[in-house]
Tab-separated table of N, CA and C in Angstrom:
chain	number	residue	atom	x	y	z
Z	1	UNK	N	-8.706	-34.098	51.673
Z	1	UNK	CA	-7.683	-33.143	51.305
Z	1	UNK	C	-8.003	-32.560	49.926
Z	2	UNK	N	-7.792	-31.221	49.786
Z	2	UNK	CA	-8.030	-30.799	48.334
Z	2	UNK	C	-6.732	-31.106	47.344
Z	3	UNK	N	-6.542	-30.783	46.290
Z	3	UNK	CA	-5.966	-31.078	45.194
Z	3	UNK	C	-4.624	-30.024	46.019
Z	4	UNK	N	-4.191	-28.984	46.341
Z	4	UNK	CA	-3.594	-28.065	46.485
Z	4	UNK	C	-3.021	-28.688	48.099
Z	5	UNK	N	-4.071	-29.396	49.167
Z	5	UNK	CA	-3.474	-29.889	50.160
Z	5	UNK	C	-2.394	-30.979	49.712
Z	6	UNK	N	-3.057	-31.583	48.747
Z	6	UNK	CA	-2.127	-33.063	48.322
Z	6	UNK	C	-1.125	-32.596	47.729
Z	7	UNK	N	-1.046	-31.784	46.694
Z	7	UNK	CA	0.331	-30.964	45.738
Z	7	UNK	C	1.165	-30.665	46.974
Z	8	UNK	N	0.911	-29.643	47.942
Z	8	UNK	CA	1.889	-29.324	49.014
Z	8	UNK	C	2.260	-30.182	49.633
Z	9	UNK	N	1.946	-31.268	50.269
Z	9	UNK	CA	2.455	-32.036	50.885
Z	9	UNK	C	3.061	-33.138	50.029
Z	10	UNK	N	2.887	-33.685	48.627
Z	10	UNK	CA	3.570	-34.101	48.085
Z	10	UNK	C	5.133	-33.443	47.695
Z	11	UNK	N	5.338	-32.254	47.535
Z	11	UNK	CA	6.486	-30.946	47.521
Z	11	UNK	C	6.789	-31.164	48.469
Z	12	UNK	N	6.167	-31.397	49.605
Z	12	UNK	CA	7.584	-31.473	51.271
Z	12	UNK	C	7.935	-32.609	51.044
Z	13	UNK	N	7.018	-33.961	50.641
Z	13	UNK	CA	8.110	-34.963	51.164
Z	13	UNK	C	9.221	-35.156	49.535
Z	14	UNK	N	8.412	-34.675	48.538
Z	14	UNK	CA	9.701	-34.229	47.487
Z	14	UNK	C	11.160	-33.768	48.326
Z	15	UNK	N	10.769	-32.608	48.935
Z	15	UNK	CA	11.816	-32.074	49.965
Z	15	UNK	C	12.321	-32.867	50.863
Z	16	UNK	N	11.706	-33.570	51.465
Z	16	UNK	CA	12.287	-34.422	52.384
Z	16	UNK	C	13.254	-36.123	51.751
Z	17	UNK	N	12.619	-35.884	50.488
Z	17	UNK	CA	13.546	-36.857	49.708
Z	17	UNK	C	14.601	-36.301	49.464
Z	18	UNK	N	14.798	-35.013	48.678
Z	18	UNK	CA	15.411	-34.281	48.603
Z	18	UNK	C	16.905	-33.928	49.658
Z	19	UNK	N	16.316	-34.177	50.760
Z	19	UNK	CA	17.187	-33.853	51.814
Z	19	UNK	C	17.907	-35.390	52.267
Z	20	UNK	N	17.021	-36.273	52.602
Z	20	UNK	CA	18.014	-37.403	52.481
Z	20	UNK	C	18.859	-38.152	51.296
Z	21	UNK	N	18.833	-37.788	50.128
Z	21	UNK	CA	19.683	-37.825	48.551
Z	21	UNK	C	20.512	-37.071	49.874
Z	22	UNK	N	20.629	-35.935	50.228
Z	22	UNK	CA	21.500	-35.182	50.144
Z	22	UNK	C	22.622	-35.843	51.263
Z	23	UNK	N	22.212	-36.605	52.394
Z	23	UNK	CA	22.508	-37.219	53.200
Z	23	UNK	C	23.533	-38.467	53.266
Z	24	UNK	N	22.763	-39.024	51.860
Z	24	UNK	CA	23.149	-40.472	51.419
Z	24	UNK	C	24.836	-39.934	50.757
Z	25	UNK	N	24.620	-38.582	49.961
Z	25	UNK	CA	26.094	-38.495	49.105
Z	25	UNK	C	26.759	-37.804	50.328
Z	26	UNK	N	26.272	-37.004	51.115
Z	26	UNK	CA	28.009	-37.026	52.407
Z	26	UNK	C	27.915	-37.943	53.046
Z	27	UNK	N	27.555	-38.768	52.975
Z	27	UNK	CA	27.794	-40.101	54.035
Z	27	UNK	C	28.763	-41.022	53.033
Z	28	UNK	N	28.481	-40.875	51.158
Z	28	UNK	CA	29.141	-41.581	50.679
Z	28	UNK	C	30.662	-40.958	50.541
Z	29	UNK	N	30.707	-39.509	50.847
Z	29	UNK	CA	31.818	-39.102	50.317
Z	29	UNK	C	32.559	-38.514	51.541
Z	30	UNK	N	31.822	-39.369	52.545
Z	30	UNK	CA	32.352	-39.283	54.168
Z	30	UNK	C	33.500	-41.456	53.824
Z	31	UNK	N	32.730	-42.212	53.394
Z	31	UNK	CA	33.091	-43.274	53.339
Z	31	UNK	C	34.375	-42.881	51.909
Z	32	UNK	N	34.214	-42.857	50.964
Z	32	UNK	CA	35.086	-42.416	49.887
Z	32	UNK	C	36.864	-42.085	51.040
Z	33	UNK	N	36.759	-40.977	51.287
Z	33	UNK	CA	37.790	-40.414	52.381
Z	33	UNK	C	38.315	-40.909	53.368
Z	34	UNK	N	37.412	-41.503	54.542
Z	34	UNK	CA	37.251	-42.784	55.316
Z	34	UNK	C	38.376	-43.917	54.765
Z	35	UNK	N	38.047	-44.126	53.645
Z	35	UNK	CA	38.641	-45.392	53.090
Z	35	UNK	C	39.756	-45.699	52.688
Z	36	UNK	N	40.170	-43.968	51.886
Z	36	UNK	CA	41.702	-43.831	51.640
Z	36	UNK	C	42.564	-43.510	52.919
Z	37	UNK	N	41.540	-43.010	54.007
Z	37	UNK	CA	42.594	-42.718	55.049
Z	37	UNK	C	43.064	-44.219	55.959
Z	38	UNK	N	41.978	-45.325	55.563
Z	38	UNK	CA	42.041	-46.580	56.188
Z	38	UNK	C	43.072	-47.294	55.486
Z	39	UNK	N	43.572	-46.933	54.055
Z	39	UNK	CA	44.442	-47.519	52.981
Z	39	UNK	C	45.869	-46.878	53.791
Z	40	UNK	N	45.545	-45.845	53.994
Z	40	UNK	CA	46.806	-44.711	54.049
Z	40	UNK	C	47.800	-45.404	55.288
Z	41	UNK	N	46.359	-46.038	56.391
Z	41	UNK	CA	47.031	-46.549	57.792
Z	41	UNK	C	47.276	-47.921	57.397
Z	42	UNK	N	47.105	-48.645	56.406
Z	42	UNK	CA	47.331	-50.297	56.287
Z	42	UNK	C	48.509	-50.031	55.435
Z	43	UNK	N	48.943	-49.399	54.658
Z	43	UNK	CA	50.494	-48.901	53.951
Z	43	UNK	C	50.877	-48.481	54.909
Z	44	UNK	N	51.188	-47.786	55.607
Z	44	UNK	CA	51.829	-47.366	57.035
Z	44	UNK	C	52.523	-48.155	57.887
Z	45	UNK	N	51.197	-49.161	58.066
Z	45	UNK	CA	51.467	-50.323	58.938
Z	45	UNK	C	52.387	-51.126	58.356
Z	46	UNK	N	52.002	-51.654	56.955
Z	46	UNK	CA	52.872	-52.623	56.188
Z	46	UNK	C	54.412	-51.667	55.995
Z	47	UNK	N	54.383	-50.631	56.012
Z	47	UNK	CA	55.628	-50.360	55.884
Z	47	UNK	C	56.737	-50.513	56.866
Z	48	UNK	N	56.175	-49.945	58.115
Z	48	UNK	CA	56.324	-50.058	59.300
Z	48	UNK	C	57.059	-51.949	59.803
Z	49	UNK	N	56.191	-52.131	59.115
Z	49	UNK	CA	56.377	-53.573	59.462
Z	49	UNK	C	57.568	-54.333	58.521
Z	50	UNK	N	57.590	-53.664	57.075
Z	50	UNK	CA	58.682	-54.251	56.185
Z	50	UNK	C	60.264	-53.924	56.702
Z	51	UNK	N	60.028	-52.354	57.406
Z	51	UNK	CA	61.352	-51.668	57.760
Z	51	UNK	C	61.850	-52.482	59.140
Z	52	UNK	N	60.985	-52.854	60.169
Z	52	UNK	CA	60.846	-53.716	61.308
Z	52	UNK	C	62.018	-55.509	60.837
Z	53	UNK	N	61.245	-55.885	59.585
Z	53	UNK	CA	61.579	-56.852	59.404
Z	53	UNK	C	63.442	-56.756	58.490
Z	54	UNK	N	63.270	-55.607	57.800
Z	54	UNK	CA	64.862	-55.386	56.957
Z	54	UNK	C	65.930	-54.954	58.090
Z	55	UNK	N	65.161	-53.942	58.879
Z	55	UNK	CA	66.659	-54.282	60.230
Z	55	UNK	C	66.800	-54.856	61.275
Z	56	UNK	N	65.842	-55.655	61.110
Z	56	UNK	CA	66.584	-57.251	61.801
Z	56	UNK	C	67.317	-58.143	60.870
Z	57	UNK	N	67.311	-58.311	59.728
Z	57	UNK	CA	68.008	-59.080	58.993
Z	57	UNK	C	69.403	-58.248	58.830
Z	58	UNK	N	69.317	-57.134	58.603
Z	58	UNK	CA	70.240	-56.299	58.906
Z	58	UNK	C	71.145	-56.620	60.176
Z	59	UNK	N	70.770	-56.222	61.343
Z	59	UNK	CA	71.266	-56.835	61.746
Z	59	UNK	C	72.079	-58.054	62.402
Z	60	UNK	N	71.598	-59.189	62.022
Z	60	UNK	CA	71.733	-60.424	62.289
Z	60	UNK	C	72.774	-60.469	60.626
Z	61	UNK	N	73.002	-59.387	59.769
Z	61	UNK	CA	73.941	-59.221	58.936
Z	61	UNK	C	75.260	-58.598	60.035
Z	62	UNK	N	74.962	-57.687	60.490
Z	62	UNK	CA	75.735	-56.645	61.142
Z	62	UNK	C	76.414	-57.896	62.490
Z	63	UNK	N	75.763	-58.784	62.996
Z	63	UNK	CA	76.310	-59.803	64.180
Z	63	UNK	C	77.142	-60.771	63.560
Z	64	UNK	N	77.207	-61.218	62.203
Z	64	UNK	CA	77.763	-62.188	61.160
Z	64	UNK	C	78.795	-61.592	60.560
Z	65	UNK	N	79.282	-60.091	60.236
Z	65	UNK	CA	80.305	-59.515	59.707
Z	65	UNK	C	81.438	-59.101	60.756
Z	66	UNK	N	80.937	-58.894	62.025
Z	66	UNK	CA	81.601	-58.340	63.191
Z	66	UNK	C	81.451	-59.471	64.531
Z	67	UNK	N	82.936	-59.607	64.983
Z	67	UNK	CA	83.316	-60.356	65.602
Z	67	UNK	C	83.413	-59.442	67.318
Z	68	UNK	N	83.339	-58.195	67.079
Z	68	UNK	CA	82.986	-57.504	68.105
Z	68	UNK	C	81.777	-57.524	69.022
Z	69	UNK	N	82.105	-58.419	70.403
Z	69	UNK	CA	80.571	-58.579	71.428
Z	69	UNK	C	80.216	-57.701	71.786
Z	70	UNK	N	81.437	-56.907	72.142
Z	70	UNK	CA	80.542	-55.373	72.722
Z	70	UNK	C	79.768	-54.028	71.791
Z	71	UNK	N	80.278	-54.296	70.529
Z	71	UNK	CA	79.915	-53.684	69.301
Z	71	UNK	C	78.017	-54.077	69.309
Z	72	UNK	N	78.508	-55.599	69.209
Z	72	UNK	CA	77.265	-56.395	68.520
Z	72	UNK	C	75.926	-56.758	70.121
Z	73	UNK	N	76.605	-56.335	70.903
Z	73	UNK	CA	75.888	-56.220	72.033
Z	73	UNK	C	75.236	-54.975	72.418
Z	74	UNK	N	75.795	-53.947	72.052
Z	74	UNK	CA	75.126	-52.305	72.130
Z	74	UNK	C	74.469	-51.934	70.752
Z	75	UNK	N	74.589	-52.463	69.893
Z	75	UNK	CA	73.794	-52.331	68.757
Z	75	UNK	C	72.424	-53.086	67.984
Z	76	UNK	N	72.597	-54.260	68.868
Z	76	UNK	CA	71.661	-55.611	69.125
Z	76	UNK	C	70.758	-54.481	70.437
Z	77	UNK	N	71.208	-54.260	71.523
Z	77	UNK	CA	70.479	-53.683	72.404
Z	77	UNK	C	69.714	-52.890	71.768
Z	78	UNK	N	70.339	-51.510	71.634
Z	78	UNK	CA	69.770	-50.484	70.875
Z	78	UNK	C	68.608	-50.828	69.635
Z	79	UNK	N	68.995	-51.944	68.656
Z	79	UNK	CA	68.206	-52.463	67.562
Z	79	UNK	C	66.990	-52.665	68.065
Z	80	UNK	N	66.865	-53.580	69.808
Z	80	UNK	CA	66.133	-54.290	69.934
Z	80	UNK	C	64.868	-53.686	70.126
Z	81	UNK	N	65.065	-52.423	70.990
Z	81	UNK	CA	64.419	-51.617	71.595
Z	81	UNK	C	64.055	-50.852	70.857
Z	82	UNK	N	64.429	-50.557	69.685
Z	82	UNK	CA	63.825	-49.572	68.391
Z	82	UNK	C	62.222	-50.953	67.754
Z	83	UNK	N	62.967	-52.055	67.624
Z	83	UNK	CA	62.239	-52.720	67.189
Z	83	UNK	C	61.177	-53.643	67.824
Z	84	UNK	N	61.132	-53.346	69.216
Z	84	UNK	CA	60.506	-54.175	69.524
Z	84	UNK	C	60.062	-53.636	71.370
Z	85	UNK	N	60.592	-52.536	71.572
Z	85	UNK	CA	60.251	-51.754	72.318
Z	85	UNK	C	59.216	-50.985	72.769
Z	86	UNK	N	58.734	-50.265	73.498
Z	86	UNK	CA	57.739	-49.848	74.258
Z	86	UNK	C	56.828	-48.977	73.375
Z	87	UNK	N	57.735	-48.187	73.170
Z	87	UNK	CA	57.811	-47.372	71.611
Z	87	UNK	C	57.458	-48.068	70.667
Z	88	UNK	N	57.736	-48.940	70.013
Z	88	UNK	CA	57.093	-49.344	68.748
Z	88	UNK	C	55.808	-50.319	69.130
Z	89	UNK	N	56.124	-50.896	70.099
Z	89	UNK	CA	54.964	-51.691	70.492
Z	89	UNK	C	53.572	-50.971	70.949
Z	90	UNK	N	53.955	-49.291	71.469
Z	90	UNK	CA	52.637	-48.510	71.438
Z	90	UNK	C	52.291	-47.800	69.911
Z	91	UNK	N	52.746	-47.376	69.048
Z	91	UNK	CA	52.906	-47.204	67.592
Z	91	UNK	C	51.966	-48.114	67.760
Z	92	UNK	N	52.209	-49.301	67.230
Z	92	UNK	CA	51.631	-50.536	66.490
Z	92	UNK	C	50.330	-50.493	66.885
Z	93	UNK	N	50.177	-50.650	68.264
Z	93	UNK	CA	48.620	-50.549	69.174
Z	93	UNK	C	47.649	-49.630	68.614
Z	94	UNK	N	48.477	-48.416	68.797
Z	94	UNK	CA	47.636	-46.966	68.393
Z	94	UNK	C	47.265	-46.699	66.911
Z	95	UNK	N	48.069	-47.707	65.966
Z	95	UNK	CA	47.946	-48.108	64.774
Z	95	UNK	C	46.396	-48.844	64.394
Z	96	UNK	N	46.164	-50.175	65.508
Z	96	UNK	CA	45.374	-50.610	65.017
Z	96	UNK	C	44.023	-50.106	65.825
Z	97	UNK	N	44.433	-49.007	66.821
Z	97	UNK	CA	42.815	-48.805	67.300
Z	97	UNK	C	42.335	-47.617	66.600
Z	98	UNK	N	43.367	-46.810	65.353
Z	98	UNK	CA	42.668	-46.001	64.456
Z	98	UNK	C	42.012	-46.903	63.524
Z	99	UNK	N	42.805	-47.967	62.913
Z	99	UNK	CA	42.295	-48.848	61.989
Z	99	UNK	C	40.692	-49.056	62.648
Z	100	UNK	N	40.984	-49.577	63.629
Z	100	UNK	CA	39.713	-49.866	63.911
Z	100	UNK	C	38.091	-48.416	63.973
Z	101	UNK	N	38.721	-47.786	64.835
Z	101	UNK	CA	38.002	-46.735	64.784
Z	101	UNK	C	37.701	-46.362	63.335
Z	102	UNK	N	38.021	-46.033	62.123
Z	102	UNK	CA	38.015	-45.908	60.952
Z	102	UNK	C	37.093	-46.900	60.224
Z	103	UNK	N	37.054	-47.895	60.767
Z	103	UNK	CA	36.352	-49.179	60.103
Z	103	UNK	C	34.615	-49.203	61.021
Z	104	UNK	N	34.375	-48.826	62.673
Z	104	UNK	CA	33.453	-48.613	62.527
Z	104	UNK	C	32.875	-47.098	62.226
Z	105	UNK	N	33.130	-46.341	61.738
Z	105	UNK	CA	32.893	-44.685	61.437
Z	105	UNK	C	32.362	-45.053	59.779
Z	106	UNK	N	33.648	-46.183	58.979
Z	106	UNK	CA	33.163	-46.387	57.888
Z	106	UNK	C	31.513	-47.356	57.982
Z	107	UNK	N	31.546	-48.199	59.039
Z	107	UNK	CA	30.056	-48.903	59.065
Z	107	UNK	C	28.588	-48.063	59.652
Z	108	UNK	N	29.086	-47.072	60.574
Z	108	UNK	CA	28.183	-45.686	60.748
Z	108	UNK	C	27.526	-44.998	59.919
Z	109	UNK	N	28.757	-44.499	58.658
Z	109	UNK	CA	27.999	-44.163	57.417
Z	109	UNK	C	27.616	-44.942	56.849
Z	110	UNK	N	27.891	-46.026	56.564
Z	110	UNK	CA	26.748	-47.044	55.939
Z	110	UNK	C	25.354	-47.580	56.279
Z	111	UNK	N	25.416	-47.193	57.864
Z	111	UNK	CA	24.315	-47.444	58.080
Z	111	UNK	C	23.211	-46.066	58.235
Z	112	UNK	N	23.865	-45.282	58.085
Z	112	UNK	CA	23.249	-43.378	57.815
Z	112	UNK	C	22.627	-44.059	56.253
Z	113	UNK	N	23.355	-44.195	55.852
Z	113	UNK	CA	23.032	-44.514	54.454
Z	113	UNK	C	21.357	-45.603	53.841
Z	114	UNK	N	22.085	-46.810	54.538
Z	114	UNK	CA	20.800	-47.593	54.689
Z	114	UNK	C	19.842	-46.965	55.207
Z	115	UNK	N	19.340	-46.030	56.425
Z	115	UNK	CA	18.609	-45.536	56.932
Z	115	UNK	C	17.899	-44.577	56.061
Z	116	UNK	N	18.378	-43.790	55.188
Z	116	UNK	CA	17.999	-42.927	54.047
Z	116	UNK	C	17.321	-43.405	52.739
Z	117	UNK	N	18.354	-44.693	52.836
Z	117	UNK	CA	17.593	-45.269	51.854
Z	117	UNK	C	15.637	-45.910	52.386
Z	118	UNK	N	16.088	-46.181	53.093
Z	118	UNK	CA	14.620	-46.410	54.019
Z	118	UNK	C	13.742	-45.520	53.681
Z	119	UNK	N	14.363	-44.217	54.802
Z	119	UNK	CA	13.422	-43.059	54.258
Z	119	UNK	C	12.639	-42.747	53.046
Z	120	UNK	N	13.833	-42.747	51.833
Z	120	UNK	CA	13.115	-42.251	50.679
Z	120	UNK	C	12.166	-43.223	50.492
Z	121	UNK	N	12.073	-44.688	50.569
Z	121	UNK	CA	11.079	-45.892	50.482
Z	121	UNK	C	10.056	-45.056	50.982
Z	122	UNK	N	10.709	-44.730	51.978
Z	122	UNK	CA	9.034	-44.735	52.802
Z	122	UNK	C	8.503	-43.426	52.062
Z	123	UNK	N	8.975	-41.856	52.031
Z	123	UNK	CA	8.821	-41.123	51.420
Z	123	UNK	C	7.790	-41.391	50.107
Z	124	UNK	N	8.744	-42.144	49.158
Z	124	UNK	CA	7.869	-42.239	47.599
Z	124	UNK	C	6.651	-43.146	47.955
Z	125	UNK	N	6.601	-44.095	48.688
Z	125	UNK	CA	5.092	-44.899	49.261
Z	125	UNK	C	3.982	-43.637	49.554
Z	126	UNK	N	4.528	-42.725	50.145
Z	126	UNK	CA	3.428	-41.551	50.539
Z	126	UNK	C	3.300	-41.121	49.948
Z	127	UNK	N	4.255	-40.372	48.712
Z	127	UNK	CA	3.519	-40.078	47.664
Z	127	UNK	C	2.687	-40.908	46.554
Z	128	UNK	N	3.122	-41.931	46.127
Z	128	UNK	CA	2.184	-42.924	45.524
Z	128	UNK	C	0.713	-43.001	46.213
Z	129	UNK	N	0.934	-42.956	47.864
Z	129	UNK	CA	-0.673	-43.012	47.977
Z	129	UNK	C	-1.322	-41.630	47.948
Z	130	UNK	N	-0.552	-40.340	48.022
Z	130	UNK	CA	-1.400	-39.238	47.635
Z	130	UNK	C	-1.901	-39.020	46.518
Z	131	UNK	N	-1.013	-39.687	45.685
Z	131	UNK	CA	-1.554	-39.549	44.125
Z	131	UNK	C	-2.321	-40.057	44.075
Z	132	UNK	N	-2.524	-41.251	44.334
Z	132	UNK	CA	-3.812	-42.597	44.003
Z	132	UNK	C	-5.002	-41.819	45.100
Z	133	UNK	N	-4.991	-40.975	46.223
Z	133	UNK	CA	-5.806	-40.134	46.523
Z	133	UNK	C	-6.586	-39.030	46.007
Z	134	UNK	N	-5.740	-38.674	45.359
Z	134	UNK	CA	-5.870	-37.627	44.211
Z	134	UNK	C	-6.682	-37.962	43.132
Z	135	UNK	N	-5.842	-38.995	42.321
Z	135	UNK	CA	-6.835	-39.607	41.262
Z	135	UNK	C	-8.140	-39.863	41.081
Z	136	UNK	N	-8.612	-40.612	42.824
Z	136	UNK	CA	-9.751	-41.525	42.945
Z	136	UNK	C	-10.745	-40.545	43.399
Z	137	UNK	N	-10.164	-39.145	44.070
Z	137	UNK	CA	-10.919	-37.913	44.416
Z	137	UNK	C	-11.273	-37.442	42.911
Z	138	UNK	N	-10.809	-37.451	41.759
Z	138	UNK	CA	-11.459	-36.779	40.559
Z	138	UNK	C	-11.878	-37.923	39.823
């Protein structure tokens, strides 16, 4: 290879380093986003779950103040089924198969990531040996 073959092809895989840097930061700032939206659904959940737990105590307040069965029987019903119903019990589900989905999307980009990092390894190895080609040619 002449001096001018080795310069150019050292410049592409410059470029091609170039391009996976570029790879590695949206994959990191794919995970960055990823992460708050994974925070966003575990506050959600926990909230979900604190409000779950205050009106049942609530109510089991509301069955202790009122001596009314049929009161405390249509409102116990109604409670139950808010709380523990089909409805909240698909919520909760669909809750944790974003969680989940989110968690491997976040291990996807990490492994985009690792993979880049590879690349550039391998990348700067090729240039190190064009240079040391270079050198030993003059």
């Amino acid at each position: 290879m002449t001096d001018n073959d080795l310069n150019q092809r050292i410049s592409q895989l410059r470029a091609e380093i170039a391009a996976a840097e570029g790879r590695i930061a949206e994959a990191e700032k794919n995970i960055r986003q990823l992460t708050a939206l994974q925070k966003s659904c575990n506050d959600y959940h926990t909230k979900v779950g604190d409000s779950k737990s205050k009106r049942k105590t609530k109510r089991e307040d509301f069955i202790g103040i009122l001596n009314q069965d049929h009161l405390v029987d249509a409102y116990g019903y109604v409670l139950d089924d808010i709380l523990n119903g089909e409805v909240y019990n698909s919520a909760s589900h669909n809750m944790d198969e974003i969680k989940t989905e989110v968690g491997r999307e976040i291990e996807r980009q990490h492994a985009i990531i690792s993979s880049c990092r590879s690349e550039i390894s391998r990348l700067n190895s090729s240039i190190d040996s064009l240079r040391q080609e270079a050198e030993s040619a003059n």
